[in-house]
Amino acid sequence: MPGTVHAIVVVRPDGRTSAAYHLRRTFASVAAGSRRPDAVTLVVCGTDPAVEDALEPGNLPDPTADGRGVRVIRLGRRTRFAAAVASAALEPDPRSGTGMDADLLWLLAQDTAPEPEALARLAGQLELSPTLAFVAPKLVRDDRPERIVSLGVSMTRAGSSVELAAGDLDQGQRDGITDVLGSDIRAVLVRGSVFRAVRGIDPALRDADEGLDLAVAARLMGGRVALVPTTRVAVSGDGVAGLPFADTGRRRRMIIARRRAAQLHRRLTSAHPLLLVPIWLSLPVVALGRTIAQLVMKDPGRIAGEWTATILAMVRLAAVARGRRHLRRHRTVPWSRIAPLRVSTALARERAVEPAEPAPDSLPRAELHFYGGGGAWLVLAMAVVSLAAFPALLAWPALGGGALQPLRDTVAGLWADAAYGLRPMGWNVSGPADPFSAVVAVIGSLWPFAPSRALVLLWLAALP
C-alpha cells in the first residue's frame, strides 16, 4: 500500500537568484508531478518581500494531492537546512498529524526542481523494498542539465567524503550504479521512521555531507540506501540545502573548510572510546602537517580552512557528545557493514584533481588559482619575512663567506668567464667553462652596474 508523503521545502532568501523565482518553479514542478505529496510544509528562513508576495493566496499552485494547502513555518534567517527540516518533520502539525507521522519525507529546497515522474519513481522504490531507508535521485545543474551535480557519495577510511560523479557529463554511463554508501541530501525521499529514529540531520555538519551522514546512520541501523539514476532533479546551487556551486574563490574556500570540518566531526563521533582523546589531541599536529603539505603542493588556499575546521572540531565537544550518543543508541550492525562501500584514498585523490569535462559546445576555461587560491598573499607574506630575517643584506654589495666570492665587476667579464678561461681546480688551469658559469652570467646581467648585487637580491627573493 502506498505510504503518505510529506514534502518539506526550505526557502532562505540569500541566494544569487531571487528566492521567490526558485520557489515558484519548485512548487510548479511538484504540482505538475504524476504523484503529488499528501502534505507540504514550507519552512521560510528570514523575510523577503518577494517571498511574502509569492505566499499570498493564489500566487503559488497547490502541490498537495488532496488540495489541503501548504503549512508555513517561519524561522530566523540564520537557520540552516538541518534545523529547518527538523522543525517540520519532528514537530506536530497543529492542523493534522500527517506532517508528523508521514511514512515518507521528501526533503526539498527552494532551488530543487524535480521532473514530473520524480516522486512516483522514488516512492516506488521504497514501496518495493522494505529494507531501503531512503532513496536519492540524480542531481543535475539547472542552467546546464547535461552536467551531473551529484550521483552518489562515498568516503575514505579517514572519513573524507568523495563525490562519485560530480562534474561529469550525463551520458547515462553511471545509470547502472544504484548501491552506494550515501548521497547528497537534496531531494532524497527518506522513511519517516528512520528520520525520526536518528533525530534528523546532524546540525554540526553545517550543510556539508548531510546526506552521507544520514546514510551512514541509516546503514548502521540495518537499512540500505539506493540511487534512482533515472530520476532527475535540477538544482541551482544556491546553498540553501547542501553546499553551493564552487564557482568563485570565496565559495571554494568555504566548501573546503566545511567539508574538512564535517570530516573531523565524523572522525570524532565514530572513533573508539579509547582513541577519542588521542585523536582530539592530535588534531593540531595533523593540521600543521597538512599545512606544510599544502605549501609544498602549492595549494595555500586550503590552509585557512584547515585551521578553521580544526578549531571548530576541537571546541564543539557538545556536538561530538550528541553525535556519539545518537550512534550508540541506534546502531545495530557493526561498522564493518559499510566497509565494502568505502573508496580508496587513491580514488579520492583522483576525483579531487580530475578536471571537469568541458561542455560539448564550449571551450574549457582554466582559472588562475595564484590569486583566488591565496598564493599571491603567501608570496607577499614570505617577502616580508625574508626582509625581516636578512635586513643587513640590503646594504651588502656582494655575498661572501665560505667558498662564495664576488663576481666580476663587468658583464663582459662574466660572459668571458662563461666561455673559456682559468679554472680553480686546485691549480690554475685554462679550459672550457663549467655550464653553471652561464647561469651566473645571466643572473649578474640583471644588475649590470654591480653584478654581485644581483646575487644579494636573489638571496632575498629566494624565500618567497
Tab-separated table of C-alpha atoms in Angstrom:
chain	number	residue	atom	x	y	z
A	1	MET	CA	0.000	0.000	0.000
A	2	PRO	CA	1.450	3.399	-0.929
A	3	GLY	CA	2.616	5.434	2.084
A	4	THR	CA	1.814	9.052	2.815
A	5	VAL	CA	4.428	11.530	1.585
A	6	HIS	CA	5.294	14.730	3.433
A	7	ALA	CA	7.262	17.179	1.283
A	8	ILE	CA	9.388	19.717	3.179
A	9	VAL	CA	10.522	22.759	1.193
A	10	VAL	CA	13.066	25.106	2.803
A	11	VAL	CA	13.420	28.629	1.458
A	12	ARG	CA	16.065	31.146	2.539
A	13	PRO	CA	16.240	34.444	0.618
A	14	ASP	CA	20.027	34.796	0.443
A	15	GLY	CA	20.924	33.062	-2.821
A	16	ARG	CA	22.288	34.605	-6.005
A	17	THR	CA	18.905	34.378	-7.746
A	18	SER	CA	15.587	35.569	-6.348
A	19	ALA	CA	14.256	33.053	-3.829
A	20	ALA	CA	10.704	33.786	-4.983
A	21	TYR	CA	11.594	32.812	-8.560
A	22	HIS	CA	13.061	29.499	-7.437
A	23	LEU	CA	10.160	28.889	-5.069
A	24	ARG	CA	7.567	29.325	-7.810
A	25	ARG	CA	9.496	26.960	-10.077
A	26	THR	CA	9.841	24.312	-7.370
A	27	PHE	CA	6.150	24.451	-6.457
A	28	ALA	CA	5.181	24.292	-10.130
A	29	SER	CA	7.397	21.228	-10.612
A	30	VAL	CA	5.940	19.430	-7.586
A	31	ALA	CA	2.369	20.330	-8.570
A	32	ALA	CA	2.961	19.014	-12.106
A	33	GLY	CA	4.146	15.645	-10.841
A	34	SER	CA	2.332	12.433	-11.710
A	35	ARG	CA	2.256	11.774	-7.967
A	36	ARG	CA	1.789	14.613	-5.532
A	37	PRO	CA	2.755	14.660	-1.853
A	38	ASP	CA	-0.005	14.227	0.717
A	39	ALA	CA	1.263	17.131	2.818
A	40	VAL	CA	3.603	20.034	2.125
A	41	THR	CA	5.381	22.179	4.701
A	42	LEU	CA	7.160	25.335	3.614
A	43	VAL	CA	9.872	26.490	6.031
A	44	VAL	CA	10.715	30.171	5.445
A	45	CYS	CA	14.035	31.225	6.984
A	46	GLY	CA	14.132	35.015	7.158
A	47	THR	CA	11.957	37.601	5.470
A	48	ASP	CA	11.849	38.834	1.897
A	49	PRO	CA	9.120	40.962	0.274
A	50	ALA	CA	9.172	38.911	-2.937
A	51	VAL	CA	8.777	35.652	-1.000
A	52	GLU	CA	5.960	37.138	1.085
A	53	ASP	CA	4.209	38.214	-2.098
A	54	ALA	CA	4.574	34.700	-3.523
A	55	LEU	CA	2.969	33.256	-0.388
A	56	GLU	CA	-0.195	35.273	-0.878
A	57	PRO	CA	-3.248	33.077	-1.644
A	58	GLY	CA	-3.435	32.121	-5.307
A	59	ASN	CA	0.153	33.067	-6.189
A	60	LEU	CA	1.535	29.539	-5.779
A	61	PRO	CA	-0.029	26.331	-7.123
A	62	ASP	CA	-1.269	23.839	-4.545
A	63	PRO	CA	1.133	20.878	-4.769
A	64	THR	CA	-0.760	18.569	-2.404
A	65	ALA	CA	-2.666	15.533	-3.598
A	66	ASP	CA	-5.998	16.422	-1.940
A	67	GLY	CA	-5.802	20.238	-2.057
A	68	ARG	CA	-5.351	20.694	1.673
A	69	GLY	CA	-2.911	23.560	1.161
A	70	VAL	CA	0.588	24.306	2.399
A	71	ARG	CA	1.655	24.606	6.015
A	72	VAL	CA	4.084	27.514	6.550
A	73	ILE	CA	6.696	27.681	9.331
A	74	ARG	CA	8.740	30.865	9.844
A	75	LEU	CA	12.234	30.748	11.334
A	76	GLY	CA	15.239	33.054	11.571
A	77	ARG	CA	17.435	33.895	8.582
A	78	ARG	CA	20.442	32.059	10.046
A	79	THR	CA	18.537	28.774	10.355
A	80	ARG	CA	20.313	26.024	8.435
A	81	PHE	CA	18.725	23.269	6.409
A	82	ALA	CA	19.098	20.643	9.162
A	83	ALA	CA	17.246	22.716	11.749
A	84	ALA	CA	14.599	23.811	9.241
A	85	VAL	CA	13.814	20.223	8.220
A	86	ALA	CA	13.744	19.103	11.857
A	87	SER	CA	11.194	21.789	12.734
A	88	ALA	CA	8.860	20.495	10.026
A	89	ALA	CA	9.436	16.751	10.396
A	90	LEU	CA	9.798	16.341	14.143
A	91	GLU	CA	7.183	18.825	15.364
A	92	PRO	CA	3.442	18.075	15.049
A	93	ASP	CA	1.246	19.893	12.576
A	94	PRO	CA	-1.480	21.725	14.556
A	95	ARG	CA	-3.944	21.141	11.697
A	96	SER	CA	-3.345	17.391	11.379
A	97	GLY	CA	-0.820	14.730	12.259
A	98	THR	CA	0.077	13.927	8.680
A	99	GLY	CA	3.207	16.031	8.657
A	100	MET	CA	4.466	14.470	11.869
A	101	ASP	CA	3.535	10.859	11.171
A	102	ALA	CA	4.068	10.651	7.412
A	103	ASP	CA	5.519	7.414	6.129
A	104	LEU	CA	7.908	9.188	3.738
A	105	LEU	CA	9.666	12.559	3.925
A	106	TRP	CA	10.737	14.363	0.745
A	107	LEU	CA	13.487	16.899	1.518
A	108	LEU	CA	13.443	19.803	-0.937
A	109	ALA	CA	14.741	23.359	-1.042
A	110	GLN	CA	13.782	26.477	-2.950
A	111	ASP	CA	16.213	25.658	-5.785
A	112	THR	CA	15.315	21.990	-6.384
A	113	ALA	CA	13.036	21.387	-9.362
A	114	PRO	CA	12.092	17.687	-9.756
A	115	GLU	CA	10.897	16.239	-13.042
A	116	PRO	CA	7.226	15.126	-13.218
A	117	GLU	CA	7.947	11.428	-12.545
A	118	ALA	CA	10.427	12.045	-9.716
A	119	LEU	CA	8.246	11.388	-6.673
A	120	ALA	CA	6.481	8.415	-8.256
A	121	ARG	CA	9.766	6.686	-9.075
A	122	LEU	CA	11.362	7.424	-5.713
A	123	ALA	CA	8.331	6.285	-3.743
A	124	GLY	CA	8.006	3.210	-5.921
A	125	GLN	CA	11.495	2.080	-4.966
A	126	LEU	CA	10.779	2.430	-1.248
A	127	GLU	CA	7.453	0.631	-1.549
A	128	LEU	CA	9.054	-2.298	-3.371
A	129	SER	CA	11.949	-2.743	-0.927
A	130	PRO	CA	11.148	-2.570	2.816
A	131	THR	CA	14.872	-2.626	3.701
A	132	LEU	CA	15.561	0.688	1.984
A	133	ALA	CA	15.958	3.600	4.406
A	134	PHE	CA	15.974	6.272	1.723
A	135	VAL	CA	16.491	6.771	-1.989
A	136	ALA	CA	18.160	9.616	-3.863
A	137	PRO	CA	17.757	10.971	-7.411
A	138	LYS	CA	20.340	12.177	-9.891
A	139	LEU	CA	21.045	15.876	-9.336
A	140	VAL	CA	21.865	17.993	-12.399
A	141	ARG	CA	22.595	21.676	-12.897
A	142	ASP	CA	19.564	23.838	-13.524
A	143	ASP	CA	21.384	26.005	-16.084
A	144	ARG	CA	23.197	23.037	-17.727
A	145	PRO	CA	21.091	19.885	-17.393
A	146	GLU	CA	23.763	17.772	-19.104
A	147	ARG	CA	26.100	18.286	-16.116
A	148	ILE	CA	25.807	15.985	-13.070
A	149	VAL	CA	25.912	17.725	-9.704
A	150	SER	CA	25.713	14.589	-7.561
A	151	LEU	CA	25.072	10.902	-8.108
A	152	GLY	CA	26.305	9.003	-5.093
A	153	VAL	CA	28.696	9.930	-2.295
A	154	SER	CA	31.210	7.710	-0.531
A	155	MET	CA	34.104	8.263	1.857
A	156	THR	CA	37.589	7.012	2.609
A	157	ARG	CA	38.694	5.168	5.740
A	158	ALA	CA	39.804	8.538	7.135
A	159	GLY	CA	36.262	9.905	6.731
A	160	SER	CA	36.878	12.202	3.762
A	161	SER	CA	33.787	12.433	1.559
A	162	VAL	CA	34.094	11.682	-2.163
A	163	GLU	CA	31.577	12.669	-4.834
A	164	LEU	CA	31.432	9.781	-7.293
A	165	ALA	CA	30.139	11.629	-10.351
A	166	ALA	CA	30.096	15.369	-9.614
A	167	GLY	CA	31.007	17.444	-12.669
A	168	ASP	CA	30.669	14.595	-15.170
A	169	LEU	CA	28.624	14.903	-18.338
A	170	ASP	CA	25.389	12.947	-18.038
A	171	GLN	CA	25.606	10.372	-20.811
A	172	GLY	CA	23.946	7.550	-18.886
A	173	GLN	CA	27.328	5.998	-18.140
A	174	ARG	CA	26.557	5.751	-14.404
A	175	ASP	CA	22.869	4.887	-14.521
A	176	GLY	CA	23.577	1.264	-13.640
A	177	ILE	CA	25.000	2.176	-10.224
A	178	THR	CA	22.369	2.032	-7.501
A	179	ASP	CA	24.062	0.714	-4.342
A	180	VAL	CA	26.295	3.415	-2.829
A	181	LEU	CA	27.276	4.448	0.670
A	182	GLY	CA	25.352	7.730	0.612
A	183	SER	CA	24.114	10.642	-1.463
A	184	ASP	CA	23.531	14.354	-1.497
A	185	ILE	CA	20.781	15.455	0.896
A	186	ARG	CA	18.810	17.367	-1.744
A	187	ALA	CA	15.557	15.766	-2.926
A	188	VAL	CA	16.081	12.487	-1.051
A	189	LEU	CA	12.978	10.513	-0.051
A	190	VAL	CA	13.520	9.035	3.412
A	191	ARG	CA	11.311	6.868	5.580
A	192	GLY	CA	9.798	8.909	8.377
A	193	SER	CA	10.506	6.198	10.955
A	194	VAL	CA	14.236	6.244	10.104
A	195	PHE	CA	14.432	10.040	10.099
A	196	ARG	CA	12.720	10.287	13.481
A	197	ALA	CA	14.848	7.483	14.950
A	198	VAL	CA	18.138	9.299	14.167
A	199	ARG	CA	16.593	12.658	15.165
A	200	GLY	CA	17.096	14.143	11.739
A	201	ILE	CA	20.240	15.619	10.202
A	202	ASP	CA	23.216	16.355	12.438
A	203	PRO	CA	23.297	20.188	12.701
A	204	ALA	CA	27.062	20.158	13.394
A	205	LEU	CA	27.758	19.360	9.724
A	206	ARG	CA	26.805	22.894	8.624
A	207	ASP	CA	25.353	21.859	5.225
A	208	ALA	CA	28.310	19.618	4.291
A	209	ASP	CA	27.926	15.852	3.742
A	210	GLU	CA	24.464	15.786	5.331
A	211	GLY	CA	23.184	13.056	3.024
A	212	LEU	CA	26.301	10.953	3.654
A	213	ASP	CA	25.913	11.283	7.419
A	214	LEU	CA	22.229	10.357	7.274
A	215	ALA	CA	23.041	7.361	5.064
A	216	VAL	CA	25.733	6.088	7.445
A	217	ALA	CA	23.342	6.387	10.393
A	218	ALA	CA	20.632	4.548	8.445
A	219	ARG	CA	23.011	1.745	7.408
A	220	LEU	CA	24.212	1.295	10.987
A	221	MET	CA	20.546	0.765	11.881
A	222	GLY	CA	20.395	-2.069	9.353
A	223	GLY	CA	18.841	-0.141	6.458
A	224	ARG	CA	20.016	0.369	2.899
A	225	VAL	CA	20.467	3.393	0.666
A	226	ALA	CA	19.917	3.340	-3.076
A	227	LEU	CA	20.156	5.672	-6.043
A	228	VAL	CA	17.449	6.077	-8.658
A	229	PRO	CA	19.563	7.389	-11.574
A	230	THR	CA	16.591	7.573	-13.937
A	231	THR	CA	15.083	10.282	-11.741
A	232	ARG	CA	16.481	13.753	-12.347
A	233	VAL	CA	16.183	16.825	-10.137
A	234	ALA	CA	17.599	20.175	-11.272
A	235	VAL	CA	19.393	22.279	-8.657
A	236	SER	CA	20.736	25.822	-8.824
A	237	GLY	CA	23.425	25.518	-6.154
A	238	ASP	CA	22.360	28.462	-4.016
A	239	GLY	CA	23.463	26.708	-0.844
A	240	VAL	CA	20.066	26.539	0.852
A	241	ALA	CA	20.414	22.759	1.017
A	242	GLY	CA	23.862	21.286	0.627
A	243	LEU	CA	26.839	23.350	-0.433
A	244	PRO	CA	26.752	25.984	-3.196
A	245	PHE	CA	28.491	25.605	-6.528
A	246	ALA	CA	32.231	26.298	-6.294
A	247	ASP	CA	32.189	28.986	-8.982
A	248	THR	CA	34.147	31.636	-7.035
A	249	GLY	CA	37.310	31.558	-4.970
A	250	ARG	CA	35.442	32.536	-1.808
A	251	ARG	CA	32.892	29.772	-2.214
A	252	ARG	CA	35.604	27.236	-2.997
A	253	ARG	CA	37.454	28.053	0.210
A	254	MET	CA	34.225	27.894	2.203
A	255	ILE	CA	33.397	24.471	0.758
A	256	ILE	CA	36.875	23.174	1.599
A	257	ALA	CA	36.570	24.391	5.204
A	258	ARG	CA	33.102	22.927	5.757
A	259	ARG	CA	33.919	19.562	4.228
A	260	ARG	CA	37.058	19.294	6.334
A	261	ALA	CA	35.059	20.256	9.454
A	262	ALA	CA	32.472	17.590	8.630
A	263	GLN	CA	35.233	15.013	8.167
A	264	LEU	CA	36.804	15.806	11.549
A	265	HIS	CA	33.379	15.753	13.221
A	266	ARG	CA	32.678	12.286	11.767
A	267	ARG	CA	36.089	11.089	12.901
A	268	LEU	CA	35.399	12.173	16.480
A	269	THR	CA	31.830	10.876	16.622
A	270	SER	CA	32.733	7.446	15.215
A	271	ALA	CA	36.071	6.904	16.985
A	272	HIS	CA	36.548	4.115	19.516
A	273	PRO	CA	36.153	5.457	23.088
A	274	LEU	CA	39.795	4.646	23.906
A	275	LEU	CA	41.017	6.553	20.844
A	276	LEU	CA	38.806	9.622	21.227
A	277	VAL	CA	41.157	11.672	23.437
A	278	PRO	CA	44.340	10.827	21.442
A	279	ILE	CA	42.581	11.758	18.203
A	280	TRP	CA	41.341	15.026	19.711
A	281	LEU	CA	44.832	15.917	20.974
A	282	SER	CA	46.423	15.079	17.620
A	283	LEU	CA	44.209	17.439	15.601
A	284	PRO	CA	46.574	20.476	15.788
A	285	VAL	CA	49.569	18.304	14.872
A	286	VAL	CA	47.690	16.879	11.898
A	287	ALA	CA	46.646	20.396	10.845
A	288	LEU	CA	50.273	21.547	10.982
A	289	GLY	CA	51.410	18.594	8.872
A	290	ARG	CA	48.667	19.190	6.318
A	291	THR	CA	49.596	22.890	6.210
A	292	ILE	CA	53.193	22.033	5.316
A	293	ALA	CA	51.964	19.580	2.680
A	294	GLN	CA	49.648	22.211	1.180
A	295	LEU	CA	52.544	24.671	0.969
A	296	VAL	CA	54.714	22.088	-0.753
A	297	MET	CA	51.884	21.254	-3.172
A	298	LYS	CA	51.408	24.994	-3.861
A	299	ASP	CA	47.804	24.992	-2.624
A	300	PRO	CA	47.831	27.631	0.149
A	301	GLY	CA	44.140	28.401	-0.306
A	302	ARG	CA	43.300	25.376	1.848
A	303	ILE	CA	45.332	26.452	4.873
A	304	ALA	CA	42.805	28.844	6.426
A	305	GLY	CA	40.009	26.294	6.003
A	306	GLU	CA	42.189	23.581	7.538
A	307	TRP	CA	42.756	25.523	10.739
A	308	THR	CA	39.167	26.796	10.908
A	309	ALA	CA	37.876	23.220	10.684
A	310	THR	CA	40.390	22.012	13.281
A	311	ILE	CA	39.426	24.687	15.796
A	312	LEU	CA	35.709	24.014	15.288
A	313	ALA	CA	36.200	20.281	15.766
A	314	MET	CA	38.132	20.832	18.995
A	315	VAL	CA	35.705	23.278	20.637
A	316	ARG	CA	32.374	21.681	19.649
A	317	LEU	CA	32.562	18.966	22.285
A	318	ALA	CA	28.808	19.075	22.959
A	319	ALA	CA	28.069	18.335	19.292
A	320	VAL	CA	30.522	15.427	19.332
A	321	ALA	CA	28.927	14.014	22.503
A	322	ARG	CA	25.458	14.317	20.960
A	323	GLY	CA	26.560	12.585	17.760
A	324	ARG	CA	28.223	9.722	19.656
A	325	ARG	CA	25.123	9.287	21.805
A	326	HIS	CA	22.831	9.014	18.783
A	327	LEU	CA	25.114	6.500	17.072
A	328	ARG	CA	25.399	4.372	20.185
A	329	ARG	CA	21.661	4.398	20.755
A	330	HIS	CA	20.592	3.297	17.272
A	331	ARG	CA	23.498	1.232	15.932
A	332	THR	CA	22.504	-2.404	15.439
A	333	VAL	CA	25.150	-3.549	12.916
A	334	PRO	CA	28.964	-3.260	13.076
A	335	TRP	CA	30.988	-0.654	11.198
A	336	SER	CA	32.365	-3.425	9.027
A	337	ARG	CA	28.987	-3.486	7.243
A	338	ILE	CA	29.790	-0.246	5.408
A	339	ALA	CA	33.469	-1.037	4.746
A	340	PRO	CA	32.862	-2.510	1.237
A	341	LEU	CA	31.159	0.736	0.185
A	342	ARG	CA	34.109	2.962	1.085
A	343	VAL	CA	36.531	4.124	-1.595
A	344	SER	CA	40.311	4.092	-1.601
A	345	THR	CA	42.423	7.160	-0.908
A	346	ALA	CA	43.834	6.883	-4.436
A	347	LEU	CA	40.350	7.181	-5.957
A	348	ALA	CA	39.537	10.114	-3.674
A	349	ARG	CA	42.718	11.886	-4.785
A	350	GLU	CA	41.914	11.146	-8.419
A	351	ARG	CA	38.408	12.590	-8.109
A	352	ALA	CA	39.802	15.661	-6.332
A	353	VAL	CA	42.301	16.543	-9.053
A	354	GLU	CA	40.252	15.358	-12.025
A	355	PRO	CA	39.237	18.391	-14.115
A	356	ALA	CA	35.597	18.814	-15.019
A	357	GLU	CA	34.696	17.687	-18.512
A	358	PRO	CA	34.064	20.662	-20.790
A	359	ALA	CA	30.638	21.098	-22.271
A	360	PRO	CA	30.404	19.926	-25.889
A	361	ASP	CA	29.604	23.414	-27.170
A	362	SER	CA	32.202	25.355	-25.171
A	363	LEU	CA	35.924	25.587	-24.666
A	364	PRO	CA	37.396	24.844	-21.236
A	365	ARG	CA	38.450	27.843	-19.202
A	366	ALA	CA	41.336	27.468	-16.797
A	367	GLU	CA	41.290	29.556	-13.633
A	368	LEU	CA	44.376	31.290	-12.271
A	369	HIS	CA	44.454	29.904	-8.729
A	370	PHE	CA	47.512	32.011	-7.828
A	371	TYR	CA	45.240	34.876	-6.731
A	372	GLY	CA	41.992	33.091	-5.881
A	373	GLY	CA	43.811	30.306	-4.004
A	374	GLY	CA	45.838	32.629	-1.760
A	375	GLY	CA	49.205	32.171	-3.490
A	376	ALA	CA	49.754	35.902	-4.023
A	377	TRP	CA	49.205	36.701	-0.341
A	378	LEU	CA	51.556	33.879	0.671
A	379	VAL	CA	54.323	35.204	-1.586
A	380	LEU	CA	53.841	38.721	-0.176
A	381	ALA	CA	53.991	37.427	3.405
A	382	MET	CA	57.158	35.437	2.688
A	383	ALA	CA	58.757	38.536	1.133
A	384	VAL	CA	58.132	40.436	4.377
A	385	VAL	CA	59.602	37.528	6.366
A	386	SER	CA	62.654	37.483	4.073
A	387	LEU	CA	63.330	41.191	4.604
A	388	ALA	CA	62.834	40.821	8.361
A	389	ALA	CA	65.202	37.834	8.542
A	390	PHE	CA	68.007	39.322	6.425
A	391	PRO	CA	67.824	43.130	6.762
A	392	ALA	CA	71.609	43.521	6.654
A	393	LEU	CA	71.701	42.146	3.105
A	394	LEU	CA	70.087	45.326	1.838
A	395	ALA	CA	73.415	47.151	2.485
A	396	TRP	CA	75.750	44.420	1.254
A	397	PRO	CA	77.419	44.877	-2.159
A	398	ALA	CA	78.059	41.127	-2.514
A	399	LEU	CA	77.537	37.779	-0.810
A	400	GLY	CA	80.597	36.410	0.985
A	401	GLY	CA	81.695	33.615	3.242
A	402	GLY	CA	82.933	30.102	2.704
A	403	ALA	CA	83.514	29.461	-0.993
A	404	LEU	CA	81.440	32.476	-2.069
A	405	GLN	CA	83.374	35.251	-3.764
A	406	PRO	CA	82.265	38.424	-5.547
A	407	LEU	CA	81.510	38.225	-9.249
A	408	ARG	CA	83.321	40.131	-11.981
A	409	ASP	CA	82.873	43.881	-11.944
A	410	THR	CA	81.548	43.971	-15.537
A	411	VAL	CA	79.027	41.997	-17.516
A	412	ALA	CA	81.606	41.448	-20.237
A	413	GLY	CA	83.894	39.767	-17.714
A	414	LEU	CA	81.066	37.481	-16.599
A	415	TRP	CA	80.372	36.267	-20.113
A	416	ALA	CA	84.076	35.858	-20.821
A	417	ASP	CA	84.295	33.505	-17.821
A	418	ALA	CA	81.254	31.655	-19.129
A	419	ALA	CA	83.168	30.734	-22.312
A	420	TYR	CA	86.834	29.992	-21.590
A	421	GLY	CA	89.483	30.876	-19.022
A	422	LEU	CA	91.278	29.947	-15.808
A	423	ARG	CA	89.503	27.349	-13.683
A	424	PRO	CA	90.030	26.965	-9.869
A	425	MET	CA	90.699	23.212	-9.733
A	426	GLY	CA	93.415	23.157	-7.042
A	427	TRP	CA	95.807	24.624	-9.550
A	428	ASN	CA	95.267	27.178	-12.222
A	429	VAL	CA	94.273	25.515	-15.483
A	430	SER	CA	92.756	27.016	-18.586
A	431	GLY	CA	89.845	25.311	-20.288
A	432	PRO	CA	86.139	25.416	-21.223
A	433	ALA	CA	83.844	26.933	-18.621
A	434	ASP	CA	81.535	24.954	-16.382
A	435	PRO	CA	77.895	25.250	-17.598
A	436	PHE	CA	76.922	26.872	-14.315
A	437	SER	CA	79.089	29.848	-15.236
A	438	ALA	CA	76.480	30.712	-17.862
A	439	VAL	CA	73.782	30.716	-15.165
A	440	VAL	CA	75.900	33.074	-13.036
A	441	ALA	CA	76.442	35.318	-16.058
A	442	VAL	CA	72.690	35.548	-16.732
A	443	ILE	CA	71.947	36.424	-13.089
A	444	GLY	CA	74.725	39.014	-12.940
A	445	SER	CA	73.496	40.625	-16.157
A	446	LEU	CA	70.217	41.516	-14.442
A	447	TRP	CA	72.133	44.149	-12.424
A	448	PRO	CA	74.768	45.299	-14.953
A	449	PHE	CA	76.212	48.177	-12.881
A	450	ALA	CA	77.169	45.808	-10.000
A	451	PRO	CA	76.729	42.136	-10.975
A	452	SER	CA	77.473	40.875	-7.441
A	453	ARG	CA	74.447	42.835	-6.212
A	454	ALA	CA	72.196	40.568	-8.297
A	455	LEU	CA	73.056	37.562	-6.106
A	456	VAL	CA	72.175	39.569	-2.979
A	457	LEU	CA	68.740	40.336	-4.368
A	458	LEU	CA	68.342	36.699	-5.451
A	459	TRP	CA	69.024	35.586	-1.883
A	460	LEU	CA	66.308	37.931	-0.585
A	461	ALA	CA	63.855	36.709	-3.236
A	462	ALA	CA	64.586	33.021	-2.606
A	463	LEU	CA	62.272	32.622	0.425
A	464	PRO	CA	59.044	33.922	-1.148
